[in-house]
mmCIF file with all atom_site columns, C-alpha atoms in Angstrom:
data_model
loop_
_atom_site.group_PDB
_atom_site.id
_atom_site.type_symbol
_atom_site.label_atom_id
_atom_site.label_alt_id
_atom_site.label_comp_id
_atom_site.label_asym_id
_atom_site.label_entity_id
_atom_site.label_seq_id
_atom_site.pdbx_PDB_ins_code
_atom_site.Cartn_x
_atom_site.Cartn_y
_atom_site.Cartn_z
_atom_site.occupancy
_atom_site.B_iso_or_equiv
_atom_site.pdbx_formal_charge
_atom_site.auth_seq_id
_atom_site.auth_comp_id
_atom_site.auth_asym_id
_atom_site.auth_atom_id
_atom_site.pdbx_PDB_model_num
ATOM 1   C CA . GLN H 1 1   ? -60.440 -99.299  -164.787 1.00 0.00 ? 1   GLN H CA 1
ATOM 2   C CA . VAL H 1 2   ? -62.619 -97.327  -167.152 1.00 0.00 ? 2   VAL H CA 1
ATOM 3   C CA . GLN H 1 3   ? -65.487 -95.084  -166.116 1.00 0.00 ? 3   GLN H CA 1
ATOM 4   C CA . LEU H 1 4   ? -68.191 -93.585  -168.283 1.00 0.00 ? 4   LEU H CA 1
ATOM 5   C CA . VAL H 1 5   ? -70.102 -90.817  -166.541 1.00 0.00 ? 5   VAL H CA 1
ATOM 6   C CA . GLU H 1 6   ? -73.287 -89.485  -168.115 1.00 0.00 ? 6   GLU H CA 1
ATOM 7   C CA . SER H 1 7   ? -75.150 -86.286  -167.378 1.00 0.00 ? 7   SER H CA 1
ATOM 8   C CA . GLY H 1 8   ? -77.953 -84.185  -168.801 1.00 0.00 ? 8   GLY H CA 1
ATOM 9   C CA . GLY H 1 9   ? -81.029 -86.349  -168.481 1.00 0.00 ? 9   GLY H CA 1
ATOM 10  C CA . GLY H 1 10  ? -84.294 -85.148  -167.011 1.00 0.00 ? 10  GLY H CA 1
ATOM 11  C CA . LEU H 1 11  ? -87.916 -84.287  -167.624 1.00 0.00 ? 11  LEU H CA 1
ATOM 12  C CA . VAL H 1 12  ? -88.867 -82.247  -170.675 1.00 0.00 ? 12  VAL H CA 1
ATOM 13  C CA . GLN H 1 13  ? -92.103 -81.392  -172.437 1.00 0.00 ? 13  GLN H CA 1
ATOM 14  C CA . PRO H 1 14  ? -92.871 -82.723  -175.911 1.00 0.00 ? 14  PRO H CA 1
ATOM 15  C CA . GLY H 1 15  ? -91.112 -80.592  -178.496 1.00 0.00 ? 15  GLY H CA 1
ATOM 16  C CA . GLY H 1 16  ? -88.392 -79.632  -176.067 1.00 0.00 ? 16  GLY H CA 1
ATOM 17  C CA . SER H 1 17  ? -84.665 -80.269  -176.108 1.00 0.00 ? 17  SER H CA 1
ATOM 18  C CA . LEU H 1 18  ? -82.054 -81.927  -173.934 1.00 0.00 ? 18  LEU H CA 1
ATOM 19  C CA . ARG H 1 19  ? -78.322 -82.407  -174.258 1.00 0.00 ? 19  ARG H CA 1
ATOM 20  C CA . LEU H 1 20  ? -76.642 -85.507  -172.868 1.00 0.00 ? 20  LEU H CA 1
ATOM 21  C CA . SER H 1 21  ? -72.935 -85.736  -172.117 1.00 0.00 ? 21  SER H CA 1
ATOM 22  C CA . CYS H 1 22  ? -70.729 -88.721  -171.427 1.00 0.00 ? 22  CYS H CA 1
ATOM 23  C CA . ALA H 1 23  ? -67.110 -88.519  -170.339 1.00 0.00 ? 23  ALA H CA 1
ATOM 24  C CA . ALA H 1 24  ? -64.828 -91.548  -170.443 1.00 0.00 ? 24  ALA H CA 1
ATOM 25  C CA . SER H 1 25  ? -61.902 -91.691  -168.035 1.00 0.00 ? 25  SER H CA 1
ATOM 26  C CA . GLY H 1 26  ? -59.414 -94.118  -166.554 1.00 0.00 ? 26  GLY H CA 1
ATOM 27  C CA . SER H 1 27  ? -57.054 -96.547  -168.258 1.00 0.00 ? 27  SER H CA 1
ATOM 28  C CA . ILE H 1 28  ? -57.773 -95.641  -171.882 1.00 0.00 ? 28  ILE H CA 1
ATOM 29  C CA . PHE H 1 29  ? -55.243 -96.234  -174.640 1.00 0.00 ? 29  PHE H CA 1
ATOM 30  C CA . SER H 1 30  ? -57.498 -95.461  -177.585 1.00 0.00 ? 30  SER H CA 1
ATOM 31  C CA . ILE H 1 31  ? -61.182 -95.113  -178.353 1.00 0.00 ? 31  ILE H CA 1
ATOM 32  C CA . ASN H 1 32  ? -62.665 -96.369  -181.602 1.00 0.00 ? 32  ASN H CA 1
ATOM 33  C CA . ALA H 1 33  ? -66.246 -95.251  -181.310 1.00 0.00 ? 33  ALA H CA 1
ATOM 34  C CA . MET H 1 34  ? -68.649 -93.799  -178.771 1.00 0.00 ? 34  MET H CA 1
ATOM 35  C CA . GLY H 1 35  ? -72.387 -93.772  -178.802 1.00 0.00 ? 35  GLY H CA 1
ATOM 36  C CA . TRP H 1 36  ? -75.734 -93.755  -177.107 1.00 0.00 ? 36  TRP H CA 1
ATOM 37  C CA . TYR H 1 37  ? -78.251 -96.520  -176.624 1.00 0.00 ? 37  TYR H CA 1
ATOM 38  C CA . ARG H 1 38  ? -81.642 -96.401  -174.958 1.00 0.00 ? 38  ARG H CA 1
ATOM 39  C CA . GLN H 1 39  ? -84.066 -98.767  -173.315 1.00 0.00 ? 39  GLN H CA 1
ATOM 40  C CA . ALA H 1 40  ? -87.705 -97.992  -172.689 1.00 0.00 ? 40  ALA H CA 1
ATOM 41  C CA . PRO H 1 41  ? -89.793 -99.933  -170.168 1.00 0.00 ? 41  PRO H CA 1
ATOM 42  C CA . GLY H 1 42  ? -90.753 -103.326 -171.560 1.00 0.00 ? 42  GLY H CA 1
ATOM 43  C CA . LYS H 1 43  ? -88.533 -102.929 -174.614 1.00 0.00 ? 43  LYS H CA 1
ATOM 44  C CA . GLU H 1 44  ? -85.093 -104.092 -175.631 1.00 0.00 ? 44  GLU H CA 1
ATOM 45  C CA . ARG H 1 45  ? -82.131 -101.752 -175.695 1.00 0.00 ? 45  ARG H CA 1
ATOM 46  C CA . GLU H 1 46  ? -81.712 -100.045 -179.050 1.00 0.00 ? 46  GLU H CA 1
ATOM 47  C CA . LEU H 1 47  ? -79.016 -98.016  -180.725 1.00 0.00 ? 47  LEU H CA 1
ATOM 48  C CA . VAL H 1 48  ? -79.665 -94.277  -180.840 1.00 0.00 ? 48  VAL H CA 1
ATOM 49  C CA . ALA H 1 49  ? -76.497 -92.909  -182.413 1.00 0.00 ? 49  ALA H CA 1
ATOM 50  C CA . THR H 1 50  ? -72.790 -93.629  -182.718 1.00 0.00 ? 50  THR H CA 1
ATOM 51  C CA . ILE H 1 51  ? -69.756 -91.646  -183.790 1.00 0.00 ? 51  ILE H CA 1
ATOM 52  C CA . THR H 1 52  ? -66.257 -92.814  -184.656 1.00 0.00 ? 52  THR H CA 1
ATOM 53  C CA . THR H 1 53  ? -62.994 -91.067  -183.892 1.00 0.00 ? 53  THR H CA 1
ATOM 54  C CA . GLY H 1 54  ? -62.965 -89.867  -187.475 1.00 0.00 ? 54  GLY H CA 1
ATOM 55  C CA . GLY H 1 55  ? -66.399 -88.336  -187.119 1.00 0.00 ? 55  GLY H CA 1
ATOM 56  C CA . SER H 1 56  ? -68.524 -90.858  -189.005 1.00 0.00 ? 56  SER H CA 1
ATOM 57  C CA . THR H 1 57  ? -72.018 -91.013  -187.527 1.00 0.00 ? 57  THR H CA 1
ATOM 58  C CA . ASN H 1 58  ? -74.860 -93.489  -187.507 1.00 0.00 ? 58  ASN H CA 1
ATOM 59  C CA . TYR H 1 59  ? -78.410 -92.831  -186.304 1.00 0.00 ? 59  TYR H CA 1
ATOM 60  C CA . ALA H 1 60  ? -81.518 -94.841  -185.650 1.00 0.00 ? 60  ALA H CA 1
ATOM 61  C CA . ASP H 1 61  ? -84.195 -93.979  -188.201 1.00 0.00 ? 61  ASP H CA 1
ATOM 62  C CA . SER H 1 62  ? -86.497 -92.822  -185.418 1.00 0.00 ? 62  SER H CA 1
ATOM 63  C CA . VAL H 1 63  ? -84.154 -89.991  -184.378 1.00 0.00 ? 63  VAL H CA 1
ATOM 64  C CA . LYS H 1 64  ? -82.711 -88.855  -187.718 1.00 0.00 ? 64  LYS H CA 1
ATOM 65  C CA . GLY H 1 65  ? -83.180 -85.150  -188.210 1.00 0.00 ? 65  GLY H CA 1
ATOM 66  C CA . ARG H 1 66  ? -83.942 -84.578  -184.529 1.00 0.00 ? 66  ARG H CA 1
ATOM 67  C CA . PHE H 1 67  ? -80.851 -85.820  -182.671 1.00 0.00 ? 67  PHE H CA 1
ATOM 68  C CA . ALA H 1 68  ? -77.214 -84.924  -183.292 1.00 0.00 ? 68  ALA H CA 1
ATOM 69  C CA . ILE H 1 69  ? -74.214 -86.761  -181.881 1.00 0.00 ? 69  ILE H CA 1
ATOM 70  C CA . SER H 1 70  ? -70.850 -85.079  -181.508 1.00 0.00 ? 70  SER H CA 1
ATOM 71  C CA . ARG H 1 71  ? -67.560 -85.864  -179.864 1.00 0.00 ? 71  ARG H CA 1
ATOM 72  C CA . ASP H 1 72  ? -64.585 -84.133  -178.297 1.00 0.00 ? 72  ASP H CA 1
ATOM 73  C CA . ASN H 1 73  ? -61.730 -86.572  -178.819 1.00 0.00 ? 73  ASN H CA 1
ATOM 74  C CA . ALA H 1 74  ? -59.335 -84.605  -176.631 1.00 0.00 ? 74  ALA H CA 1
ATOM 75  C CA . LYS H 1 75  ? -61.743 -84.921  -173.696 1.00 0.00 ? 75  LYS H CA 1
ATOM 76  C CA . ASN H 1 76  ? -62.953 -88.451  -174.485 1.00 0.00 ? 76  ASN H CA 1
ATOM 77  C CA . THR H 1 77  ? -66.458 -87.033  -174.329 1.00 0.00 ? 77  THR H CA 1
ATOM 78  C CA . VAL H 1 78  ? -69.511 -87.662  -176.468 1.00 0.00 ? 78  VAL H CA 1
ATOM 79  C CA . TYR H 1 79  ? -72.619 -85.504  -176.632 1.00 0.00 ? 79  TYR H CA 1
ATOM 80  C CA . LEU H 1 80  ? -76.152 -86.131  -177.791 1.00 0.00 ? 80  LEU H CA 1
ATOM 81  C CA . GLN H 1 81  ? -78.234 -83.091  -178.667 1.00 0.00 ? 81  GLN H CA 1
ATOM 82  C CA . MET H 1 82  ? -81.880 -84.120  -178.661 1.00 0.00 ? 82  MET H CA 1
ATOM 83  C CA . ASN H 1 83  ? -84.399 -81.765  -180.247 1.00 0.00 ? 83  ASN H CA 1
ATOM 84  C CA . THR H 1 84  ? -88.110 -81.994  -180.943 1.00 0.00 ? 84  THR H CA 1
ATOM 85  C CA . LEU H 1 85  ? -88.426 -84.656  -178.293 1.00 0.00 ? 85  LEU H CA 1
ATOM 86  C CA . LYS H 1 86  ? -91.433 -86.970  -178.361 1.00 0.00 ? 86  LYS H CA 1
ATOM 87  C CA . PRO H 1 87  ? -93.027 -89.054  -175.596 1.00 0.00 ? 87  PRO H CA 1
ATOM 88  C CA . GLU H 1 88  ? -91.714 -92.157  -177.363 1.00 0.00 ? 88  GLU H CA 1
ATOM 89  C CA . ASP H 1 89  ? -88.165 -90.933  -176.728 1.00 0.00 ? 89  ASP H CA 1
ATOM 90  C CA . THR H 1 90  ? -88.710 -91.619  -173.027 1.00 0.00 ? 90  THR H CA 1
ATOM 91  C CA . ALA H 1 91  ? -86.103 -94.162  -171.942 1.00 0.00 ? 91  ALA H CA 1
ATOM 92  C CA . VAL H 1 92  ? -82.919 -94.732  -169.994 1.00 0.00 ? 92  VAL H CA 1
ATOM 93  C CA . TYR H 1 93  ? -80.089 -93.497  -172.196 1.00 0.00 ? 93  TYR H CA 1
ATOM 94  C CA . THR H 1 94  ? -76.767 -95.261  -171.771 1.00 0.00 ? 94  THR H CA 1
ATOM 95  C CA . CYS H 1 95  ? -73.391 -94.228  -173.074 1.00 0.00 ? 95  CYS H CA 1
ATOM 96  C CA . ASN H 1 96  ? -71.104 -96.720  -174.805 1.00 0.00 ? 96  ASN H CA 1
ATOM 97  C CA . ALA H 1 97  ? -67.418 -96.546  -175.645 1.00 0.00 ? 97  ALA H CA 1
ATOM 98  C CA . ARG H 1 98  ? -65.547 -99.090  -177.741 1.00 0.00 ? 98  ARG H CA 1
ATOM 99  C CA . LEU H 1 99  ? -61.962 -98.809  -176.610 1.00 0.00 ? 99  LEU H CA 1
ATOM 100 C CA . LYS H 1 100 ? -58.632 -100.392 -175.786 1.00 0.00 ? 100 LYS H CA 1
ATOM 101 C CA . THR H 1 101 ? -57.066 -100.079 -172.365 1.00 0.00 ? 101 THR H CA 1
ATOM 102 C CA . HIS H 1 102 ? -53.644 -101.171 -173.617 1.00 0.00 ? 102 HIS H CA 1
ATOM 103 C CA . ARG H 1 103 ? -51.800 -100.918 -176.929 1.00 0.00 ? 103 ARG H CA 1
ATOM 104 C CA . TYR H 1 104 ? -51.199 -104.673 -177.133 1.00 0.00 ? 104 TYR H CA 1
ATOM 105 C CA . LEU H 1 105 ? -54.841 -105.673 -176.967 1.00 0.00 ? 105 LEU H CA 1
ATOM 106 C CA . SER H 1 106 ? -56.022 -107.073 -180.276 1.00 0.00 ? 106 SER H CA 1
ATOM 107 C CA . ASP H 1 107 ? -59.663 -106.051 -179.996 1.00 0.00 ? 107 ASP H CA 1
ATOM 108 C CA . TYR H 1 108 ? -61.650 -103.067 -178.869 1.00 0.00 ? 108 TYR H CA 1
ATOM 109 C CA . LEU H 1 109 ? -64.010 -103.818 -175.987 1.00 0.00 ? 109 LEU H CA 1
ATOM 110 C CA . ASP H 1 110 ? -67.342 -102.257 -175.070 1.00 0.00 ? 110 ASP H CA 1
ATOM 111 C CA . TYR H 1 111 ? -67.733 -100.233 -171.894 1.00 0.00 ? 111 TYR H CA 1
ATOM 112 C CA . TRP H 1 112 ? -71.012 -98.836  -170.595 1.00 0.00 ? 112 TRP H CA 1
ATOM 113 C CA . GLY H 1 113 ? -72.152 -96.003  -168.384 1.00 0.00 ? 113 GLY H CA 1
ATOM 114 C CA . GLN H 1 114 ? -74.759 -96.318  -165.668 1.00 0.00 ? 114 GLN H CA 1
ATOM 115 C CA . GLY H 1 115 ? -77.527 -94.686  -167.696 1.00 0.00 ? 115 GLY H CA 1
ATOM 116 C CA . THR H 1 116 ? -79.509 -91.488  -167.376 1.00 0.00 ? 116 THR H CA 1
ATOM 117 C CA . GLN H 1 117 ? -83.296 -91.162  -167.462 1.00 0.00 ? 117 GLN H CA 1
ATOM 118 C CA . VAL H 1 118 ? -84.945 -89.045  -170.133 1.00 0.00 ? 118 VAL H CA 1
ATOM 119 C CA . THR H 1 119 ? -88.663 -88.482  -169.702 1.00 0.00 ? 119 THR H CA 1
ATOM 120 C CA . VAL H 1 120 ? -90.732 -86.618  -172.290 1.00 0.00 ? 120 VAL H CA 1
ATOM 121 C CA . SER H 1 121 ? -94.116 -85.723  -170.896 1.00 0.00 ? 121 SER H CA 1
ATOM 122 C CA . SER H 1 122 ? -96.487 -82.817  -170.555 1.00 0.00 ? 122 SER H CA 1
#
């Protein structure tokens, strides 16, 4: 069993900041990458940012320069610092971890958190 528990969502005014956290726990042998995705009402889920164990990052164009993803490998935790938030950032943000639960598995599998609401509004 693997659990991803997110925290840090909420309501913020335009231009404000929020920091999301996601901790992975349970039967984890190794984690390849962790990241954040979001889904706004009426839209498909989209990638926000990802980070590998080695620290390589990838961002959606819409958040580059405003969001920063970081990771604590020892704690199996990923963070998303969101600055200069805009109303269009309003969405449910979901944590993802690509991991193996056993050394003999050939592929990494995707696990998802339950999601946390971020609302940017005045």
